[in-house]
Short mmCIF file of C-alpha atoms and ligand atoms in Angstrom, two decimals:
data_model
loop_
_atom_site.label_atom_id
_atom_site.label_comp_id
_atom_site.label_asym_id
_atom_site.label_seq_id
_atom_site.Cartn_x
_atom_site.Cartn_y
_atom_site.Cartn_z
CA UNK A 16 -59.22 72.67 23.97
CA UNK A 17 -60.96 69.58 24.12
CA UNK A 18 -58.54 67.00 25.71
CA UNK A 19 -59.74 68.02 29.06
CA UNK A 20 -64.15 67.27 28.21
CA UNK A 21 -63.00 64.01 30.06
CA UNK A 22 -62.65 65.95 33.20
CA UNK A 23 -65.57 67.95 32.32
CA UNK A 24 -68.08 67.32 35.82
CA UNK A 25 -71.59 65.51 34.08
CA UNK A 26 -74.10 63.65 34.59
CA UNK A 27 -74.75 59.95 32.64
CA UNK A 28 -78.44 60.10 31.83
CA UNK A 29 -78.75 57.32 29.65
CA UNK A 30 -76.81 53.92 30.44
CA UNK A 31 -78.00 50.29 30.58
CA UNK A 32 -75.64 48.67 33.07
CA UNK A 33 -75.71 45.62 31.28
CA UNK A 34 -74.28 47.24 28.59
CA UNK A 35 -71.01 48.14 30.44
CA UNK A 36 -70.32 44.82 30.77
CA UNK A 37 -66.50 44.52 29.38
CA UNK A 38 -65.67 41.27 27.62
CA UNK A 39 -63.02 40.71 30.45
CA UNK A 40 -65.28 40.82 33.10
CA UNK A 41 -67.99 38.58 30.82
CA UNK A 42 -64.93 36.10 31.06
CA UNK A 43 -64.69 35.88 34.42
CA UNK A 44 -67.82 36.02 35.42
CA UNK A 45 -68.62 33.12 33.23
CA UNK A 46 -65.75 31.62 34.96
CA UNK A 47 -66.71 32.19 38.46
CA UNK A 48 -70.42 30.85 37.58
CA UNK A 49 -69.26 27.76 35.60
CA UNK A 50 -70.61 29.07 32.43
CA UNK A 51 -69.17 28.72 28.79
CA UNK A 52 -69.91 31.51 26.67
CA UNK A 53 -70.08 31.42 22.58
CA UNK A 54 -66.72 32.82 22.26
CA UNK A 55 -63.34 31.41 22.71
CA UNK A 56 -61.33 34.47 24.76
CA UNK A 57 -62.06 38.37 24.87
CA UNK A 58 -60.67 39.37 21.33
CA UNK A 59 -63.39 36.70 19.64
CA UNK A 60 -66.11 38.61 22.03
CA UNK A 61 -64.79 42.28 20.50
CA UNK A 62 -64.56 40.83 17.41
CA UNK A 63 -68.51 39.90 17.26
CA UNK A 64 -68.84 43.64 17.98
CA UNK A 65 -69.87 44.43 14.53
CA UNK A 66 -73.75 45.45 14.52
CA UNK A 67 -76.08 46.28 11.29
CA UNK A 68 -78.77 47.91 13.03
CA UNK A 69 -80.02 47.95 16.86
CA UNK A 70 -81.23 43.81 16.97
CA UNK A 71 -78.33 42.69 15.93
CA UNK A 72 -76.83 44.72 18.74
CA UNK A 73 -79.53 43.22 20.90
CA UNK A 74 -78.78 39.59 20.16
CA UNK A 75 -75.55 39.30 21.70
CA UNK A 76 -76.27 42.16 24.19
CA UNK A 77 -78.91 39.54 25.93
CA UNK A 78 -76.33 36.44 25.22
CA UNK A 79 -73.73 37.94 27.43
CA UNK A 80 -75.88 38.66 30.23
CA UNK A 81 -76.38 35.54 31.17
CA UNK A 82 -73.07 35.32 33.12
CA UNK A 83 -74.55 37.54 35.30
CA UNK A 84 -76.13 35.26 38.26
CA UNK A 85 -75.67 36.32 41.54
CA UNK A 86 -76.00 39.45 43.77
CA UNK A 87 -72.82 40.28 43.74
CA UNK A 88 -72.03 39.54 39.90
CA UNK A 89 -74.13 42.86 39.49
CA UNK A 90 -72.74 44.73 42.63
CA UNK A 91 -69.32 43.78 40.56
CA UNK A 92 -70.55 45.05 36.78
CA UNK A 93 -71.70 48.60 38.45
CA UNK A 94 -68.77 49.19 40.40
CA UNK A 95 -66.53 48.97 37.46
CA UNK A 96 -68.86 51.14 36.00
CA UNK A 97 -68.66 53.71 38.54
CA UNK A 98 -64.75 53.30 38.26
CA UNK A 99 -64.82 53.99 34.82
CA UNK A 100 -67.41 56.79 34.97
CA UNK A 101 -65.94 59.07 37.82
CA UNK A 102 -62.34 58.60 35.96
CA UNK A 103 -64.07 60.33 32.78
CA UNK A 104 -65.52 62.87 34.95
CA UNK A 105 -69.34 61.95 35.71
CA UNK A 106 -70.66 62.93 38.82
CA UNK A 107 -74.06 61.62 38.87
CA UNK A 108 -75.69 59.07 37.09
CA UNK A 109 -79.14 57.35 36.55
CA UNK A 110 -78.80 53.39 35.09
CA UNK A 111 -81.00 51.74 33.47
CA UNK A 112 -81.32 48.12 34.17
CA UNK A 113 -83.31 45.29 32.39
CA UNK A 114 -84.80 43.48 35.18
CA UNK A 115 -86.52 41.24 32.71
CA UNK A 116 -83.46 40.39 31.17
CA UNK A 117 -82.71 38.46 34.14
CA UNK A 118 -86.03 37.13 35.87
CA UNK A 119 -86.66 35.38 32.80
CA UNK A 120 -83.62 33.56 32.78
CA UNK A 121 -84.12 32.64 36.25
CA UNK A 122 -82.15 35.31 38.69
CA UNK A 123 -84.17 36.70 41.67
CA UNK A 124 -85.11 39.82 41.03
CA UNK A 125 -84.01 40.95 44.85
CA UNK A 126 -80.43 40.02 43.31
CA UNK A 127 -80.44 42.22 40.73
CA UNK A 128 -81.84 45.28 42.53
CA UNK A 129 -79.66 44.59 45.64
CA UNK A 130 -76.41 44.32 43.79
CA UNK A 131 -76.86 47.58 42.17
CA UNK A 132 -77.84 49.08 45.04
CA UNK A 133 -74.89 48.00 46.87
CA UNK A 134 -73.35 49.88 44.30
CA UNK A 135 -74.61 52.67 44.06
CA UNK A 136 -74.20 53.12 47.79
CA UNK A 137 -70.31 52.29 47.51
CA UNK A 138 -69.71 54.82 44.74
CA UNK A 139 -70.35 57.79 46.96
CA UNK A 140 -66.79 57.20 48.36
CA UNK A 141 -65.94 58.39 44.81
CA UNK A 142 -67.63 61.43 44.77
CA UNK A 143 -70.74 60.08 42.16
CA UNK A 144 -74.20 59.83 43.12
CA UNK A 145 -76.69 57.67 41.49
CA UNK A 146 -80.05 56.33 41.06
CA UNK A 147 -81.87 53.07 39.11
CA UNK A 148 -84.49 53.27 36.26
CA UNK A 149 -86.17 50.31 36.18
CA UNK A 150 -86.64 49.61 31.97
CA UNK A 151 -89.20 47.35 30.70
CA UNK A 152 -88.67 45.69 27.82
CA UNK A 153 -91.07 46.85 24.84
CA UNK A 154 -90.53 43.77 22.60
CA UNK A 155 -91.29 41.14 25.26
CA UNK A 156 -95.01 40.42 26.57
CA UNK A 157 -96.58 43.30 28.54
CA UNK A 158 -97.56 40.38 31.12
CA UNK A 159 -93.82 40.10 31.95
CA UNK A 160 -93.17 43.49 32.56
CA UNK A 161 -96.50 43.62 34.58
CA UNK A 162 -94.93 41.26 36.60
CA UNK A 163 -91.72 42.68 37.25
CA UNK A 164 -93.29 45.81 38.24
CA UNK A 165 -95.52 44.19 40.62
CA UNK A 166 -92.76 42.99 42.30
CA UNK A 167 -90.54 45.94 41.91
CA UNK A 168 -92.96 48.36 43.40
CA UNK A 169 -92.74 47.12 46.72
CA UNK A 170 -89.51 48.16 47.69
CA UNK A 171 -88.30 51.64 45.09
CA UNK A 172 -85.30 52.26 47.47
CA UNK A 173 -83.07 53.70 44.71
CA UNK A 174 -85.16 53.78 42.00
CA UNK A 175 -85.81 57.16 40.65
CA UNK A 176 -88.01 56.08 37.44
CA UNK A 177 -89.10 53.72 34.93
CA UNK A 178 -87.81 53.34 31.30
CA UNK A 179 -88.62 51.19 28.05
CA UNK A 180 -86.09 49.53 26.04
CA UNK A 181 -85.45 46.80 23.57
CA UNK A 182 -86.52 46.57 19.65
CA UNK A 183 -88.22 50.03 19.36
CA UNK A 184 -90.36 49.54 15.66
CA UNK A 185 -92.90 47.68 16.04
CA UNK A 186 -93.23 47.81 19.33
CA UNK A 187 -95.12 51.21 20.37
CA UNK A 188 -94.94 52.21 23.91
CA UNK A 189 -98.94 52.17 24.76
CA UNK A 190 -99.19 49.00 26.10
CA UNK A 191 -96.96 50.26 28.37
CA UNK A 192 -99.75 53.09 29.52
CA UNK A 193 -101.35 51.50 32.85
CA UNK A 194 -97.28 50.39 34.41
CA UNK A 195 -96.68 54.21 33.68
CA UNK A 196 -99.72 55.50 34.94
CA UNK A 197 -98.60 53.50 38.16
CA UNK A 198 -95.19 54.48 38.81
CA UNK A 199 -96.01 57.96 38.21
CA UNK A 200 -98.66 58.26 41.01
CA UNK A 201 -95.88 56.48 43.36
CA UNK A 202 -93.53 59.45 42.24
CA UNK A 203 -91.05 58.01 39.91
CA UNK A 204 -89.83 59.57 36.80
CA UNK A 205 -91.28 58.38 33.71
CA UNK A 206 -88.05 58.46 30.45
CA UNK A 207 -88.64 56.14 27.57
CA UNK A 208 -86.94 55.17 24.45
CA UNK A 209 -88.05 56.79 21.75
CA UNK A 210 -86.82 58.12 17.77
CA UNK A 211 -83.96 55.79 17.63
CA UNK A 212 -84.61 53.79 15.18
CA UNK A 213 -88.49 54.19 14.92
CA UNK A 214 -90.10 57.52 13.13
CA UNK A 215 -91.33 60.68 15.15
CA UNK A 216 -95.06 59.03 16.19
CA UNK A 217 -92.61 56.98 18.89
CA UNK A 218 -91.84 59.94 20.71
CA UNK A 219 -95.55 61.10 20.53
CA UNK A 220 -96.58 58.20 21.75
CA UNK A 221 -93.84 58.29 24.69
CA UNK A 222 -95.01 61.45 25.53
CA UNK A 223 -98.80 61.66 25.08
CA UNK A 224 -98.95 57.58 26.11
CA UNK A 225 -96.49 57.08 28.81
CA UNK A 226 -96.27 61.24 30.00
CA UNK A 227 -92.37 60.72 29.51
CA UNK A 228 -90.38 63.61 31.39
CA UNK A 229 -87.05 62.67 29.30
CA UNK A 230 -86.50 61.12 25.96
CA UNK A 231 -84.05 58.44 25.22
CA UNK A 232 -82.30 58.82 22.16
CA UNK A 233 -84.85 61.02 19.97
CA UNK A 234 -82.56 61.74 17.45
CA UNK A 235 -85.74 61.00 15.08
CA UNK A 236 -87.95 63.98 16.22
CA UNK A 237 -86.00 66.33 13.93
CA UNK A 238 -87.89 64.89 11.00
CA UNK A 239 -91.60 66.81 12.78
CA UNK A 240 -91.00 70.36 13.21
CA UNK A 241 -94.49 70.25 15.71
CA UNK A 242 -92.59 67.53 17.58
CA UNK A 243 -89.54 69.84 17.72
CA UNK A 244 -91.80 72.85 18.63
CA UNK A 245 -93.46 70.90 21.25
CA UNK A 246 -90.11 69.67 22.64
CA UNK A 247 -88.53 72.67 22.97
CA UNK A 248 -91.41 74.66 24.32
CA UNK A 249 -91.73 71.91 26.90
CA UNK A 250 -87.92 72.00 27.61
CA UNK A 251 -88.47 68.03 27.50
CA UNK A 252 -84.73 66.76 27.57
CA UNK A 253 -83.43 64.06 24.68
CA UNK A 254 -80.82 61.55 25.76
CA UNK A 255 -78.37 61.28 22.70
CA UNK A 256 -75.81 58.54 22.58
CA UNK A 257 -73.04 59.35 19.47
CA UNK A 258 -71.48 56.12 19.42
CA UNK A 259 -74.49 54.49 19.92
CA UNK A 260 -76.50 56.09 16.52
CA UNK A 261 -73.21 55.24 14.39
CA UNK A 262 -72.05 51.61 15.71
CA UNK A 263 -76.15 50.58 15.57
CA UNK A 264 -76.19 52.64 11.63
CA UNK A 265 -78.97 55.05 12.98
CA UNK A 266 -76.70 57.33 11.26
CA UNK A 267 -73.98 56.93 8.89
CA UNK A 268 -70.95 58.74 10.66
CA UNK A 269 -70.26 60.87 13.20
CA UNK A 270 -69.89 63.51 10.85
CA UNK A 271 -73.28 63.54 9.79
CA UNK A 272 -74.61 63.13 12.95
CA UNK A 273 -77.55 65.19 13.95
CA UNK A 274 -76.43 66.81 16.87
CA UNK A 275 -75.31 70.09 16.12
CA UNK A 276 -79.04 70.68 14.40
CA UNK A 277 -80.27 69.12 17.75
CA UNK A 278 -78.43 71.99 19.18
CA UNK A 279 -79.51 74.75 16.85
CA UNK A 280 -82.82 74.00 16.96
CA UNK A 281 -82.91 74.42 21.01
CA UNK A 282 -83.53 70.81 22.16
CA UNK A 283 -82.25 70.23 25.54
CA UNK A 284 -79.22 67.76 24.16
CA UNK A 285 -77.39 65.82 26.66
CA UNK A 286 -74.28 63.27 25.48
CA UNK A 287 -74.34 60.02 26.68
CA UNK A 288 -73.03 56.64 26.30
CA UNK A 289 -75.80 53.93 26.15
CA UNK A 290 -73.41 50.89 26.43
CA UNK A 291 -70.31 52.10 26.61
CA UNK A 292 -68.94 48.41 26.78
CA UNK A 293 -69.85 47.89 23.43
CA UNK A 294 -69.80 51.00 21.24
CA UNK A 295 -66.46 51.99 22.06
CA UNK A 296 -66.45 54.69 24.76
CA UNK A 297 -68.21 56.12 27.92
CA UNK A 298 -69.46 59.79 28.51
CA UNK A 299 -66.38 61.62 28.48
CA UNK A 300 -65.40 59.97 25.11
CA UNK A 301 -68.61 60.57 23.72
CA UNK A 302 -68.57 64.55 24.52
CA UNK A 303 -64.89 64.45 23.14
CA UNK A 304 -65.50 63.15 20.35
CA UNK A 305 -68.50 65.25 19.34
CA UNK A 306 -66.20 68.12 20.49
CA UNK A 307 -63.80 67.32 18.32
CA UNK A 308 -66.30 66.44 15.30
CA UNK A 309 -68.08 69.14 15.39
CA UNK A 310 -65.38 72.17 16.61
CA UNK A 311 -67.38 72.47 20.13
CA UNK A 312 -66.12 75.43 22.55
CA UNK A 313 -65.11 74.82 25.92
CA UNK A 314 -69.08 77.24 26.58
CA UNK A 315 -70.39 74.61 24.14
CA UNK A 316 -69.51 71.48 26.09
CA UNK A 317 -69.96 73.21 29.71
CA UNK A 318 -73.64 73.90 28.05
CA UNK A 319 -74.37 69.90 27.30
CA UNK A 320 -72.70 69.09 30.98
CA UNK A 321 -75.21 71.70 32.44
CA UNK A 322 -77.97 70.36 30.29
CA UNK A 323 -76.77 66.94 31.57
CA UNK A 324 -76.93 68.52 35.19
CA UNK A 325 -80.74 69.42 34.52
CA UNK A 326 -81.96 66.91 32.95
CA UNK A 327 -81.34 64.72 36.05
CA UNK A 328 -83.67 63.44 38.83
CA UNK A 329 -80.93 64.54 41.09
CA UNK A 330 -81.92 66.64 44.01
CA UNK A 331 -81.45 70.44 43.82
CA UNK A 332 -79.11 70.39 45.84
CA UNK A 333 -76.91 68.04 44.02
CA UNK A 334 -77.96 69.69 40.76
CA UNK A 335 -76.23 73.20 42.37
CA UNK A 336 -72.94 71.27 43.42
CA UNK A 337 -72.78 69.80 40.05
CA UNK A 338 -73.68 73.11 38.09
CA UNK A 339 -70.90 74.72 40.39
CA UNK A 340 -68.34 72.42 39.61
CA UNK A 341 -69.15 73.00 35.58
CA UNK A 342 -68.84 76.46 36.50
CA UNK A 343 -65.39 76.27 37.77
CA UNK A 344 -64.31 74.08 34.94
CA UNK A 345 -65.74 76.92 32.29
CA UNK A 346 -63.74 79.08 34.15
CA UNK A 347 -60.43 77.01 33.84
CA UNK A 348 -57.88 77.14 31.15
CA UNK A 349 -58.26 73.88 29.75
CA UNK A 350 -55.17 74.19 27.94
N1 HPA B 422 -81.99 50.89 22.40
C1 HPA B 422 -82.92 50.06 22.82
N2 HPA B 422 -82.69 49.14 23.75
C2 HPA B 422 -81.48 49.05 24.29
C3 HPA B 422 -80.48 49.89 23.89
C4 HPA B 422 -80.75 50.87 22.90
O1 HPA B 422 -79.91 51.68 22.47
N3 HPA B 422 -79.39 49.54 24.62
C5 HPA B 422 -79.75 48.53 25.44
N4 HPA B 422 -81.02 48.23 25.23
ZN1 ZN B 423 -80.40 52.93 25.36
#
């Protein structure tokens, strides 16, 4: 019943390219740039894959980016992506990247963009469309994200919206307000992180703050039934990434995971992978395993690829191929 969610046509809503960087391409990137990283071969990298909560995820998230130098270093880390992602079934998909990440260690911002774009152009040969969010990072000065965004906003070829990432408590997203207000009255998409680790007032703030369209993560709201009223009346769509909640111990287990209440209680759910690289799977293993987990129907998981489907800044046009496609798959014995 469920073997076949990895052929299941979606959408990816909520990826940080970054974080589907695979410890064999950290290696030889690091080896193409001259760089030495922490960790003697790929099975010590894997091995330091053990995270207590989302900043010790962080810390060696932002330690193995810094093989990535060069234009084409990040055309190379989202084509494998898009390799990866159209084998599992995903037809469309919006990444996040952390330009700051990268300016701050020195890398031209043009570099970044432009690989990614080169990307994202290639992988229509593979049937997958996609788009950039540009994600600020909420822990770092608001004067560096300022200036990201001022240089950012001169040329949005590609870029569909703007995000916020990075150590959520703590760090609420109002003094992200004014960058928001911005993008938003060039037309991009305003999504946000939000409820991960941090309590219910992080989504209000996203939303009331920042006017965020889509919530990343979110899995918190369930603890404010107003939130949940206001979110479902408002058809605002949450982001959930499985893996993600248990390997960063935002839950316990996958069996105690809160999606099936997400479900019940009508939020617009979509499955994701965050970074897949790192919490052991990508969008198709995600939705199988929560398939599997939770005893989803084949009209259950073509549900979460058509939420996936319209949650999306895709076009409408897209949006009908794509629902189409689910509809065939519905239709298919997926024995
Ligand atoms: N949360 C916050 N910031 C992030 C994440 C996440 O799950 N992944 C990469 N940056
Ligand atoms: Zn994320």
């Amino acid at each position: 019943m469920t073997a076949d969610a990895l052929l299941l046509p979606k959408a990816e809503l909520h990826l940080h390219i970054e974080g589907t960087l695979e410890p064999e391409l950290a290696f030889e990137l690091a080896a193409r740039n001259g760089i030495t990283l922490p960790f003697g071969s790929v099975e010590e990298l894997r091995a330091a894959y053990s995270f207590t909560d989302l900043q010790s995820f962080l810390d060696l998230y932002y330690a193995c980016m810094d093989v990535l130098r060069t234009r084409e270093d990040f055309r190379d880390l989202a084509a494998a992506y898009f390799e990866r992602a159209a084998a599992e079934g995903v037809r469309h998909a919006e990444l996040f990247f952390d330009a700051q990440a990268h300016t701050s260690r020195g890398v031209a911002y043009a570099d970044v963009v432009g690989g990614l774009r080169d990307a994202v152009d290639d992988a229509a040969r593979l049937g997958v469309s996609g788009s950039l969010i540009l994600s600020f990072l909420r822990d770092a000065p608001v004067e560096q994200a300022e200036a990201v965004w001022a240089e950012a906003r001169r040329d949005l070829a590609g870029i569909v919206g703007v995000g916020l990432d990075s150590a959520e408590v703590g760090n609420p997203p109002g003094k992200f307000a004014a960058i928001y207000a911005e993008a938003r009255a060039l037309g991009l998409h305003a999504v946000a992180h939000a409820g991960e680790e941090g309590g219910p007032e992080y989504v209000w703030g996203a939303l009331r703050d920042l006017g965020a369209e889509r919530i990343d993560h979110g899995i918190r709201s369930l603890e404010d039934p107003e939130l949940v009223r206001h979110l479902v009346e408002h058809r605002v769509p949450l982001t959930v990434c499985p893996f993600s909640n248990v390997r960063l111990r935002a839950v316990d287990t996958l069996a105690v995971h809160p999606l099936p209440e997400m479900l019940s209680a009508g939020l617009h759910v979509t499955v994701n992978s965050d970074d897949p690289a790192y919490f052991g799977g990508y969008a198709g293993q995600n939705l199988q395993a929560v398939a599997e987990q939770f005893g989803l129907s084949r009209g259950d998981l073509a549900t979460l690829a058509r939420n996936s489907v319209t949650a999306s800044f895709a076009s409408a046009q897209r949006q009908a191929e794509l629902l189409a496609d689910i509809d065939t798959w519905e239709a298919a014995d997926g024995a």
